[in-house]
PDB file of C-alpha atoms in Angstrom:
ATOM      1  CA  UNK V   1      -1.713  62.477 -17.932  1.00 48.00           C
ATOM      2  CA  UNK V   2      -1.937  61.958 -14.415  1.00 53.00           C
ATOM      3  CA  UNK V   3      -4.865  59.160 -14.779  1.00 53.00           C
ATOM      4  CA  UNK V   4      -2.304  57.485 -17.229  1.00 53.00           C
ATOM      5  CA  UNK V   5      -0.111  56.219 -14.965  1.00 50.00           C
ATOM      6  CA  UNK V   6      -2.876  55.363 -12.186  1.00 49.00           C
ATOM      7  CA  UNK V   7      -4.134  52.661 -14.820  1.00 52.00           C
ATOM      8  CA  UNK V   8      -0.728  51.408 -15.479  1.00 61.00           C
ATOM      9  CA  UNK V   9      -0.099  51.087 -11.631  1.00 77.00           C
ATOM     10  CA  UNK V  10      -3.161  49.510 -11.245  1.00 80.00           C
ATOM     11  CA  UNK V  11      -2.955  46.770 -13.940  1.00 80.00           C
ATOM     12  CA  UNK V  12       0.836  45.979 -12.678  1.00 81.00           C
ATOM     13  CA  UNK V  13      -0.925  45.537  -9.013  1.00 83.00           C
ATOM     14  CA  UNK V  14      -3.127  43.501 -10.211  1.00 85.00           C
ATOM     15  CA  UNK V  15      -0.674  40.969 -12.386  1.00 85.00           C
ATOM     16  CA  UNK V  16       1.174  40.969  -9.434  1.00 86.00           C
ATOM     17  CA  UNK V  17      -1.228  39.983  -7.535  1.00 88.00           C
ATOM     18  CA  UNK V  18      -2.446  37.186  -9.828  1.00 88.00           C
ATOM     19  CA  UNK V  19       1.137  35.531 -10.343  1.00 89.00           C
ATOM     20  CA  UNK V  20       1.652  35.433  -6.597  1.00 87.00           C
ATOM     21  CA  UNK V  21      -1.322  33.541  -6.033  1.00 86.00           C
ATOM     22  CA  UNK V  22      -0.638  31.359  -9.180  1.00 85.00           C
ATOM     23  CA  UNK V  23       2.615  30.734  -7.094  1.00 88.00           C
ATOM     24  CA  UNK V  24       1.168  30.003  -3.942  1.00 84.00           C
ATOM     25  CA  UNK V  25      -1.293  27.555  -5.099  1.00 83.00           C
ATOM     26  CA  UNK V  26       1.777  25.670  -7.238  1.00 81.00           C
ATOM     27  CA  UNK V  27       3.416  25.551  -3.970  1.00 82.00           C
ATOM     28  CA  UNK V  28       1.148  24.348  -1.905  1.00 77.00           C
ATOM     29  CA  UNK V  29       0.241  21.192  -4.707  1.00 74.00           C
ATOM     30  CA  UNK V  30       3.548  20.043  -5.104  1.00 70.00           C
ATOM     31  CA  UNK V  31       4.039  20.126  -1.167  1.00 74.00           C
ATOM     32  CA  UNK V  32       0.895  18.341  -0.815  1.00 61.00           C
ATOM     33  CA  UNK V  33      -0.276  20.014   2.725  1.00 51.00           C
ATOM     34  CA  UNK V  34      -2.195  17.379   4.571  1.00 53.00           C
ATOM     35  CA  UNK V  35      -5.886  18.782   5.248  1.00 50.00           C
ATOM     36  CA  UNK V  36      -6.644  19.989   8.588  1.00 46.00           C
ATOM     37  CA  UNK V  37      -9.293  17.155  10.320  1.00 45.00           C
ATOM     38  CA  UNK V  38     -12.639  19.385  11.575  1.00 43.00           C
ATOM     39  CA  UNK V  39     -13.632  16.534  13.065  1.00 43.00           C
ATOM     40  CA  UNK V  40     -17.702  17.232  11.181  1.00 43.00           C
ATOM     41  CA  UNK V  41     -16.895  14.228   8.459  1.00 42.00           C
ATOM     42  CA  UNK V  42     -16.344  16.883   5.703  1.00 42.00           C
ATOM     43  CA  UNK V  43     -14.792  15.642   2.413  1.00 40.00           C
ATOM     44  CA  UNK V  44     -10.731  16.400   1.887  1.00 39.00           C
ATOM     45  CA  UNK V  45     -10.161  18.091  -1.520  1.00 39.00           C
ATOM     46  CA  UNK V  46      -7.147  15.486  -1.481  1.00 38.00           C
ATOM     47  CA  UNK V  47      -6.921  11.573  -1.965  1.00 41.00           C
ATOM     48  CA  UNK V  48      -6.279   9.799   1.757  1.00 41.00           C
ATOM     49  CA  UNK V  49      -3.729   7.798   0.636  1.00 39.00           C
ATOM     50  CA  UNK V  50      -3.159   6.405   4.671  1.00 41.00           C
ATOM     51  CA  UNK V  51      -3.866   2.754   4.581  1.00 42.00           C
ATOM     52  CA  UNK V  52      -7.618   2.387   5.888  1.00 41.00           C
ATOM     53  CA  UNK V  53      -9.613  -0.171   6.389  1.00 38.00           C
ATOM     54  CA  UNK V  54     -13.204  -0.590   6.024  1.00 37.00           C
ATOM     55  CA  UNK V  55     -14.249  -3.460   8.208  1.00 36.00           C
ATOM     56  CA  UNK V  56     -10.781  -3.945  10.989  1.00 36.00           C
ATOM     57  CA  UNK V  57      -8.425  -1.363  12.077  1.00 37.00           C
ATOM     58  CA  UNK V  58      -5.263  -4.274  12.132  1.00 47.00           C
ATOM     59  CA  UNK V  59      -2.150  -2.847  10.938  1.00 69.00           C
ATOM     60  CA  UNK V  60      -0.280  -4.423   8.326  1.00 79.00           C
ATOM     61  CA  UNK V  61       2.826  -4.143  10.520  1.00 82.00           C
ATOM     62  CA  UNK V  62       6.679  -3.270   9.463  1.00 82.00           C
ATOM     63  CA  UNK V  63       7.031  -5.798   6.564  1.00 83.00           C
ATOM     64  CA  UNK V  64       3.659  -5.849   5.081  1.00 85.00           C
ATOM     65  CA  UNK V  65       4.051  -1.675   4.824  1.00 86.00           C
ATOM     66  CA  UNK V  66       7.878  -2.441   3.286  1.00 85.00           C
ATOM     67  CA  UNK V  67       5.648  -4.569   0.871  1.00 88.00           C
ATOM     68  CA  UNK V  68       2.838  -2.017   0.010  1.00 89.00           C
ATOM     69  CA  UNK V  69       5.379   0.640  -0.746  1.00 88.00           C
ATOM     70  CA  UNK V  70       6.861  -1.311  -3.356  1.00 89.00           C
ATOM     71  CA  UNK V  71       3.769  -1.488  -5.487  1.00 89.00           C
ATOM     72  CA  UNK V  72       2.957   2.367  -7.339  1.00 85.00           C
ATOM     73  CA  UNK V  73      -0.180   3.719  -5.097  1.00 78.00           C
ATOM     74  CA  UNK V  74      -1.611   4.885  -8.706  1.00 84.00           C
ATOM     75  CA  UNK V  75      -2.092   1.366 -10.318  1.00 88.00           C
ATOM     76  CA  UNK V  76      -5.042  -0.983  -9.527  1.00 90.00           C
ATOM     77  CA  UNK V  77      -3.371  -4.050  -7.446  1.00 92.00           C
ATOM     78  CA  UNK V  78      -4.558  -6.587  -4.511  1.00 93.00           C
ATOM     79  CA  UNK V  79      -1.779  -7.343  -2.517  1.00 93.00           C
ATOM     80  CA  UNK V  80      -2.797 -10.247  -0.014  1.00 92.00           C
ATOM     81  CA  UNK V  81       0.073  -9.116   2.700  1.00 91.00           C
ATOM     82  CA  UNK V  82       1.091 -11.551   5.844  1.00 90.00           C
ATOM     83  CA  UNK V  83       0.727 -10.399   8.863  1.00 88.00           C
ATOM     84  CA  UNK V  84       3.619  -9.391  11.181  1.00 87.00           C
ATOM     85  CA  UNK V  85       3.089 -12.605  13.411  1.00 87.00           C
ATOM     86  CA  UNK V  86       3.281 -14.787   9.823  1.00 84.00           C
ATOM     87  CA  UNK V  87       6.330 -12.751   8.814  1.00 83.00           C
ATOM     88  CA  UNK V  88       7.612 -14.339  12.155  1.00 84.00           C
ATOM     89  CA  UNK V  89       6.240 -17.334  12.078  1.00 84.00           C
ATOM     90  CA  UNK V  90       6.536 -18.678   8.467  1.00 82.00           C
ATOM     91  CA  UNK V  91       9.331 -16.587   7.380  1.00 81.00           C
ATOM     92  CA  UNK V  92      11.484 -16.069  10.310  1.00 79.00           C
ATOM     93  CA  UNK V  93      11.137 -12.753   9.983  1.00 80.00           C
ATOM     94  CA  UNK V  94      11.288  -9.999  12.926  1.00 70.00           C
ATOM     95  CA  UNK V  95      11.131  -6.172  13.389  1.00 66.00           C
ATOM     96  CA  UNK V  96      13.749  -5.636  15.922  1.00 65.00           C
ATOM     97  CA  UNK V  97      16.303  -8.406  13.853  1.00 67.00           C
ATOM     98  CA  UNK V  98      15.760  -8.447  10.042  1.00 62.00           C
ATOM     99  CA  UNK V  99      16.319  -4.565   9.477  1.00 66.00           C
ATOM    100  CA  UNK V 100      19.742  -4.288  10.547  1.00 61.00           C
ATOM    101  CA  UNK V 101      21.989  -2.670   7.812  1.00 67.00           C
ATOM    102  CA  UNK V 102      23.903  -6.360   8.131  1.00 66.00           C
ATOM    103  CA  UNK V 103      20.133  -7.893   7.256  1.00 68.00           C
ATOM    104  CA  UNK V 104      18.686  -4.924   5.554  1.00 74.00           C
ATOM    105  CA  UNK V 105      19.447  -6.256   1.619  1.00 77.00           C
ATOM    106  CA  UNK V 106      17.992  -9.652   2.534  1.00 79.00           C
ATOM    107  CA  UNK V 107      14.901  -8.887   4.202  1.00 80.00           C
ATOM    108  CA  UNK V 108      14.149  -6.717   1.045  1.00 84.00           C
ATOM    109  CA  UNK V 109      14.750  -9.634  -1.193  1.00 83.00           C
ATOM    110  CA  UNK V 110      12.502 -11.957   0.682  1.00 84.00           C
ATOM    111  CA  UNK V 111       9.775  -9.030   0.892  1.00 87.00           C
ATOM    112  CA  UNK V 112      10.167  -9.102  -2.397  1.00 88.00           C
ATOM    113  CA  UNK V 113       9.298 -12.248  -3.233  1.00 89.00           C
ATOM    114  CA  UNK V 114       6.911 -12.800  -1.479  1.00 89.00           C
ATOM    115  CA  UNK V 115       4.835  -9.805  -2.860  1.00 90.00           C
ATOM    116  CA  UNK V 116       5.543 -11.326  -6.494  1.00 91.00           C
ATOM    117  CA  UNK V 117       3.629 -14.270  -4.974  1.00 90.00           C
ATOM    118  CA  UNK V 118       0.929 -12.355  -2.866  1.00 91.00           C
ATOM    119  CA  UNK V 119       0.191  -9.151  -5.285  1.00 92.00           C
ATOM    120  CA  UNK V 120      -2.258  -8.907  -8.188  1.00 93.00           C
ATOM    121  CA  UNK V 121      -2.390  -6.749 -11.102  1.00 93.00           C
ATOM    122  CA  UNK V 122      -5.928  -5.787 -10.319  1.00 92.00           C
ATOM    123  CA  UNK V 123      -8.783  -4.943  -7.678  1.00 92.00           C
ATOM    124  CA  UNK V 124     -10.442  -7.650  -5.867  1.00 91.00           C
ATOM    125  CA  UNK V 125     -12.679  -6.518  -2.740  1.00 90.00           C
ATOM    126  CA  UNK V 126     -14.163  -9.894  -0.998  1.00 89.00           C
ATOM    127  CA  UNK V 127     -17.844  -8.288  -2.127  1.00 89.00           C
ATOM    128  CA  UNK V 128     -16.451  -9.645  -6.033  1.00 89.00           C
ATOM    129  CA  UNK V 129     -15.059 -13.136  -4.519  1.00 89.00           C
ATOM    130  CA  UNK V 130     -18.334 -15.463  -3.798  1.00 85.00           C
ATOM    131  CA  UNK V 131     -19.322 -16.879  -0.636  1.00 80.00           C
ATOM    132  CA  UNK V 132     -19.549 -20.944  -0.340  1.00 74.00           C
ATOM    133  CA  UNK V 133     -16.391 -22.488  -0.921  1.00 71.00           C
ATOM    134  CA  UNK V 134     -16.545 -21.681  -5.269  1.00 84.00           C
ATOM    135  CA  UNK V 135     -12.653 -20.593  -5.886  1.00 88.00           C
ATOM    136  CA  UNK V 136     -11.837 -17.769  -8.627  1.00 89.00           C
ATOM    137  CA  UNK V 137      -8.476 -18.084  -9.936  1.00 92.00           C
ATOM    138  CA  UNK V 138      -5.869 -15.497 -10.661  1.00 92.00           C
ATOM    139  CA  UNK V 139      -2.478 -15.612 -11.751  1.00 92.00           C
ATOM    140  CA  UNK V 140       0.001 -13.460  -9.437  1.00 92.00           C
ATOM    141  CA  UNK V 141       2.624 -11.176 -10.200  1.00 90.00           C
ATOM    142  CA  UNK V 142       5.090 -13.937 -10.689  1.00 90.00           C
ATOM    143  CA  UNK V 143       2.504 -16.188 -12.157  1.00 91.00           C
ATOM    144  CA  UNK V 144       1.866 -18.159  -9.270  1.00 91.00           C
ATOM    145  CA  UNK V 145      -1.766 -19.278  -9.493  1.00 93.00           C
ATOM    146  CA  UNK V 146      -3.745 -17.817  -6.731  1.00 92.00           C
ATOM    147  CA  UNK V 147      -6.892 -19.417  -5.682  1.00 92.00           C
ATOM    148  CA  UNK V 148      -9.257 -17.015  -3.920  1.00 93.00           C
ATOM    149  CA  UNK V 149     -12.533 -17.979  -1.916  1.00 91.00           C
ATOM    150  CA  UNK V 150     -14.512 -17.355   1.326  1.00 90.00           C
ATOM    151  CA  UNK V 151     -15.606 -20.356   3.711  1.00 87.00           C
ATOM    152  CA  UNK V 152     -18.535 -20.297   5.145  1.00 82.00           C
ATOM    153  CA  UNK V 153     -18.537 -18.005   7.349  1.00 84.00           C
ATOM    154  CA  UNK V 154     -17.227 -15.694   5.140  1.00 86.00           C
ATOM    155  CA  UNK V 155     -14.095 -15.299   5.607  1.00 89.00           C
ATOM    156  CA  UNK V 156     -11.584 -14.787   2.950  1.00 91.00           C
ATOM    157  CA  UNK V 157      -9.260 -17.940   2.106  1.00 91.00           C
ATOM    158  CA  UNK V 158      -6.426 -17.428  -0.537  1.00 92.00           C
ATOM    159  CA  UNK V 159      -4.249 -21.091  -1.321  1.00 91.00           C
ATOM    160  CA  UNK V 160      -5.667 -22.089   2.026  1.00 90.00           C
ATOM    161  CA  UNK V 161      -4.362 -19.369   4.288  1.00 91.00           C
ATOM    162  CA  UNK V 162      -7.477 -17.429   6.166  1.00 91.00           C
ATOM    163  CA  UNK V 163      -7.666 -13.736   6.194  1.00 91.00           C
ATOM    164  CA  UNK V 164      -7.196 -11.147   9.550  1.00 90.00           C
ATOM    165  CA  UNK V 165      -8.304  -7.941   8.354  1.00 88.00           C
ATOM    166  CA  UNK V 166      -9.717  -7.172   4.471  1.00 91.00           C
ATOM    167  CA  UNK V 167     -10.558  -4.436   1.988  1.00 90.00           C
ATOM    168  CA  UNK V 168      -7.929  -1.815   3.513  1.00 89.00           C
ATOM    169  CA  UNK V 169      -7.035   1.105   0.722  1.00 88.00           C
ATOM    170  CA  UNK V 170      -3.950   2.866  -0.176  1.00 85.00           C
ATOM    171  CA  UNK V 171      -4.529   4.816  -3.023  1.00 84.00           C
ATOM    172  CA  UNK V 172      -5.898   2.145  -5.716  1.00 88.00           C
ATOM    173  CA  UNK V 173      -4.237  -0.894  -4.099  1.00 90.00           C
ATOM    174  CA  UNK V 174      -6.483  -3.057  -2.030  1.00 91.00           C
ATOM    175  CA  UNK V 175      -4.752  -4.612   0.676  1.00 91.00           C
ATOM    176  CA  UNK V 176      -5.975  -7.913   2.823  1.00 92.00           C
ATOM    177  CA  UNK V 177      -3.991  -9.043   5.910  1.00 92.00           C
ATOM    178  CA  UNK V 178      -3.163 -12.638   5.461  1.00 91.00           C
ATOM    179  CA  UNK V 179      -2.675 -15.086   8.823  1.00 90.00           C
ATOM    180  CA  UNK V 180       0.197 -16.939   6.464  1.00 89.00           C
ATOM    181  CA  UNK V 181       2.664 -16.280   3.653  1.00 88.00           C
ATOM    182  CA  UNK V 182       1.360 -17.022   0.055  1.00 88.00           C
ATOM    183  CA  UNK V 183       4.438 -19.025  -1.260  1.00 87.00           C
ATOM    184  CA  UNK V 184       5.030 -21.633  -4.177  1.00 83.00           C
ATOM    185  CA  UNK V 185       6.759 -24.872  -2.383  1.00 78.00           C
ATOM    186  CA  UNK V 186      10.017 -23.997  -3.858  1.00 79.00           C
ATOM    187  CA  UNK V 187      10.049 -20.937  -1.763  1.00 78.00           C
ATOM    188  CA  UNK V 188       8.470 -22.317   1.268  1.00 76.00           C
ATOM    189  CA  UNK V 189      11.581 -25.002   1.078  1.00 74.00           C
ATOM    190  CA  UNK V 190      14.313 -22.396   0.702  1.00 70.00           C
ATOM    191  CA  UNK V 191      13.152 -20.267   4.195  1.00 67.00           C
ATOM    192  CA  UNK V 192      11.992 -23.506   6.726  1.00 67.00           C
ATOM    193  CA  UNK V 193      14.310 -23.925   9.651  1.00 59.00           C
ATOM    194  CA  UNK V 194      17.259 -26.366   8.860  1.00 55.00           C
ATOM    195  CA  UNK V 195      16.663 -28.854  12.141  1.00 52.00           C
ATOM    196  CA  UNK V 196      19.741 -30.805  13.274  1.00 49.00           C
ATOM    197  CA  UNK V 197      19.736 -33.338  16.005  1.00 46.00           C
ATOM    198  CA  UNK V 198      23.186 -32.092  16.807  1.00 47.00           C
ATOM    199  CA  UNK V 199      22.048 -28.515  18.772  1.00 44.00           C
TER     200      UNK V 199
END
Protein backbone atom coordinates (compact mmCIF):
# COMPACT_ATOMS: atom_id res chain seq x y z
CA UNK A 1 0.00 0.00 0.00
CA UNK A 2 2.71 2.10 0.97
CA UNK A 3 4.41 2.01 -2.72
CA UNK A 4 0.85 3.17 -3.88
CA UNK A 5 0.97 6.42 -2.90
CA UNK A 6 4.88 6.90 -3.68
CA UNK A 7 3.79 6.46 -7.48
CA UNK A 8 0.96 8.80 -7.16
CA UNK A 9 3.32 11.43 -5.50
CA UNK A 10 5.68 10.91 -7.98
CA UNK A 11 3.54 11.27 -11.16
CA UNK A 12 1.85 14.58 -9.49
CA UNK A 13 5.72 15.85 -9.11
CA UNK A 14 6.33 15.24 -12.22
CA UNK A 15 3.03 17.02 -13.98
CA UNK A 16 3.91 19.66 -11.89
CA UNK A 17 6.92 19.95 -12.97
CA UNK A 18 6.05 19.77 -16.68
CA UNK A 19 3.20 22.55 -16.53
CA UNK A 20 5.57 24.92 -14.80
CA UNK A 21 7.99 24.74 -17.41
CA UNK A 22 5.20 24.78 -20.12
CA UNK A 23 4.48 28.13 -18.23
CA UNK A 24 7.76 29.48 -18.14
CA UNK A 25 8.57 29.00 -21.68
CA UNK A 26 4.88 30.75 -22.63
CA UNK A 27 6.13 33.51 -20.59
CA UNK A 28 9.18 34.11 -21.71
CA UNK A 29 7.71 34.05 -25.77
CA UNK A 30 5.14 36.41 -25.31
CA UNK A 31 7.67 38.77 -23.36
CA UNK A 32 10.06 38.31 -26.06
CA UNK A 33 13.46 38.52 -23.81
CA UNK A 34 16.08 40.09 -25.98
CA UNK A 35 19.13 37.50 -26.30
CA UNK A 36 22.09 38.13 -24.31
CA UNK A 37 25.13 39.35 -27.02
CA UNK A 38 28.37 36.75 -26.29
CA UNK A 39 30.10 38.78 -28.35
CA UNK A 40 31.52 35.03 -30.48
CA UNK A 41 28.95 35.89 -33.60
CA UNK A 42 26.60 33.05 -32.43
CA UNK A 43 23.12 32.92 -34.06
CA UNK A 44 19.97 34.44 -31.81
CA UNK A 45 17.12 31.86 -31.66
CA UNK A 46 15.05 35.21 -32.29
CA UNK A 47 14.48 37.52 -35.44
CA UNK A 48 16.73 41.00 -34.96
CA UNK A 49 14.14 43.08 -35.82
CA UNK A 50 16.67 46.45 -34.95
CA UNK A 51 17.03 48.29 -38.16
CA UNK A 52 20.55 47.11 -39.64
CA UNK A 53 22.25 47.86 -42.34
CA UNK A 54 24.44 45.90 -44.48
CA UNK A 55 26.70 48.29 -46.29
CA UNK A 56 26.34 52.05 -43.90
CA UNK A 57 25.56 52.35 -40.33
CA UNK A 58 23.39 55.98 -41.12
CA UNK A 59 20.41 56.19 -39.07
CA UNK A 60 17.20 56.82 -40.53
CA UNK A 61 16.67 59.58 -37.96
CA UNK A 62 13.28 60.63 -35.94
CA UNK A 63 10.89 60.83 -38.97
CA UNK A 64 12.12 58.17 -41.19
CA UNK A 65 11.72 55.64 -37.86
CA UNK A 66 7.97 57.44 -37.33
CA UNK A 67 7.71 56.20 -41.04
CA UNK A 68 9.04 52.56 -40.71
CA UNK A 69 6.79 51.92 -37.78
CA UNK A 70 3.85 52.56 -39.71
CA UNK A 71 4.41 49.78 -42.18
CA UNK A 72 3.67 45.91 -40.32
CA UNK A 73 7.47 44.52 -39.77
CA UNK A 74 5.84 41.03 -41.04
CA UNK A 75 4.95 42.08 -44.69
CA UNK A 76 7.52 42.32 -47.55
CA UNK A 77 7.84 46.30 -48.30
CA UNK A 78 10.76 48.81 -49.60
CA UNK A 79 10.29 51.92 -48.07
CA UNK A 80 12.77 54.52 -49.75
CA UNK A 81 12.80 56.90 -46.40
CA UNK A 82 14.36 60.70 -46.51
CA UNK A 83 16.82 61.41 -44.51
CA UNK A 84 16.54 63.66 -41.41
CA UNK A 85 18.48 66.58 -43.23
CA UNK A 86 15.71 66.10 -46.35
CA UNK A 87 12.91 66.00 -43.78
CA UNK A 88 14.44 69.52 -43.02
CA UNK A 89 15.28 70.58 -46.02
CA UNK A 90 12.43 69.63 -48.46
CA UNK A 91 9.76 69.31 -45.99
CA UNK A 92 10.42 71.78 -43.36
CA UNK A 93 10.47 69.34 -41.06
CA UNK A 94 12.54 69.30 -37.61
CA UNK A 95 13.04 67.07 -34.50
CA UNK A 96 13.10 69.58 -31.80
CA UNK A 97 9.80 71.63 -33.66
CA UNK A 98 7.40 69.28 -35.54
CA UNK A 99 6.66 66.87 -32.49
CA UNK A 100 5.10 69.20 -30.24
CA UNK A 101 1.59 67.97 -29.09
CA UNK A 102 0.46 71.53 -30.95
CA UNK A 103 2.38 69.89 -34.26
CA UNK A 104 2.18 66.30 -33.32
CA UNK A 105 -1.23 65.43 -35.67
CA UNK A 106 0.39 67.23 -38.60
CA UNK A 107 3.73 65.91 -38.74
CA UNK A 108 1.98 62.42 -38.72
CA UNK A 109 -0.10 63.37 -41.66
CA UNK A 110 2.77 64.57 -43.72
CA UNK A 111 4.83 61.32 -42.61
CA UNK A 112 2.17 59.81 -43.87
CA UNK A 113 2.11 60.83 -47.08
CA UNK A 114 5.02 60.78 -47.87
CA UNK A 115 5.48 57.00 -47.07
CA UNK A 116 2.32 56.38 -49.46
CA UNK A 117 4.70 57.96 -52.01
CA UNK A 118 8.11 56.39 -50.87
CA UNK A 119 6.90 52.66 -49.73
CA UNK A 120 6.47 49.56 -51.89
CA UNK A 121 4.47 46.56 -51.49
CA UNK A 122 7.48 44.39 -52.05
CA UNK A 123 11.37 43.69 -51.60
CA UNK A 124 13.79 45.43 -53.72
CA UNK A 125 17.62 45.16 -52.55
CA UNK A 126 19.85 47.37 -55.14
CA UNK A 127 21.58 43.69 -56.07
CA UNK A 128 17.76 43.20 -58.12
CA UNK A 129 17.86 46.99 -59.57
CA UNK A 130 20.60 46.99 -62.60
CA UNK A 131 23.56 49.03 -62.83
CA UNK A 132 23.87 51.60 -65.98
CA UNK A 133 21.26 54.03 -65.98
CA UNK A 134 18.21 51.08 -67.24
CA UNK A 135 15.11 52.26 -64.85
CA UNK A 136 12.60 49.47 -63.42
CA UNK A 137 9.33 50.85 -62.67
CA UNK A 138 7.06 50.31 -59.75
CA UNK A 139 3.94 51.69 -58.73
CA UNK A 140 3.95 53.00 -54.93
CA UNK A 141 1.63 52.63 -52.25
CA UNK A 142 -0.45 55.48 -53.47
CA UNK A 143 0.22 54.64 -57.04
CA UNK A 144 2.73 57.07 -57.66
CA UNK A 145 5.04 55.61 -60.31
CA UNK A 146 8.43 55.08 -58.92
CA UNK A 147 11.33 54.88 -61.19
CA UNK A 148 14.26 53.00 -59.66
CA UNK A 149 17.96 52.84 -61.09
CA UNK A 150 21.68 53.10 -60.15
CA UNK A 151 24.12 55.65 -62.00
CA UNK A 152 27.18 54.74 -62.71
CA UNK A 153 28.81 54.50 -59.99
CA UNK A 154 26.34 52.60 -58.51
CA UNK A 155 24.54 54.37 -56.56
CA UNK A 156 20.89 54.02 -56.11
CA UNK A 157 18.64 56.84 -57.85
CA UNK A 158 14.78 56.68 -57.26
CA UNK A 159 12.67 59.77 -59.44
CA UNK A 160 16.06 61.41 -59.47
CA UNK A 161 16.85 61.67 -55.79
CA UNK A 162 20.38 59.72 -54.93
CA UNK A 163 20.58 57.32 -52.12
CA UNK A 164 22.74 57.79 -48.47
CA UNK A 165 22.67 54.52 -46.98
CA UNK A 166 20.83 51.14 -48.66
CA UNK A 167 19.63 47.61 -47.96
CA UNK A 168 18.98 48.28 -44.06
CA UNK A 169 16.37 45.44 -42.54
CA UNK A 170 13.63 45.59 -40.11
CA UNK A 171 11.98 42.51 -40.06
CA UNK A 172 10.92 41.95 -43.91
CA UNK A 173 10.92 45.66 -44.83
CA UNK A 174 13.93 46.86 -46.69
CA UNK A 175 14.69 50.28 -45.97
CA UNK A 176 17.05 52.81 -48.21
CA UNK A 177 17.92 56.31 -46.87
CA UNK A 178 16.98 58.77 -49.49
CA UNK A 179 19.06 62.40 -49.76
CA UNK A 180 15.34 63.89 -50.87
CA UNK A 181 11.62 63.35 -50.40
CA UNK A 182 9.88 61.13 -53.09
CA UNK A 183 6.79 63.40 -53.78
CA UNK A 184 4.22 63.78 -56.77
CA UNK A 185 4.30 67.75 -57.75
CA UNK A 186 1.00 68.24 -56.18
CA UNK A 187 2.55 67.48 -52.89
CA UNK A 188 5.82 69.09 -53.43
CA UNK A 189 3.51 72.42 -54.17
CA UNK A 190 1.40 72.12 -51.03
CA UNK A 191 4.77 72.03 -48.43
CA UNK A 192 7.36 74.77 -50.43
CA UNK A 193 7.89 77.92 -48.46
CA UNK A 194 5.26 80.68 -49.33
CA UNK A 195 8.03 83.67 -50.17
CA UNK A 196 6.71 87.24 -49.80
CA UNK A 197 8.67 90.30 -50.63
CA UNK A 198 6.91 91.89 -47.73
CA UNK A 199 9.17 90.08 -44.63
Amino acid sequence: MRRRFYCKNSVAFVFSVVFFCCILVLIISMLRVPDVDTGNGAMSIYDDTSLKSSRNDKSVGTFGNMMIDMLPEDLAFTVFVPSETAFERDLRLSANNSLVEEKINDTYVVISRVLGFSAIPRVLDTAMVPIGGEEVSYDSLSGFELFVSKDAGGVLVVNGVKSESVDMKRGKLVVHVMDGVIMDAEFEQSVEPDFDGDD
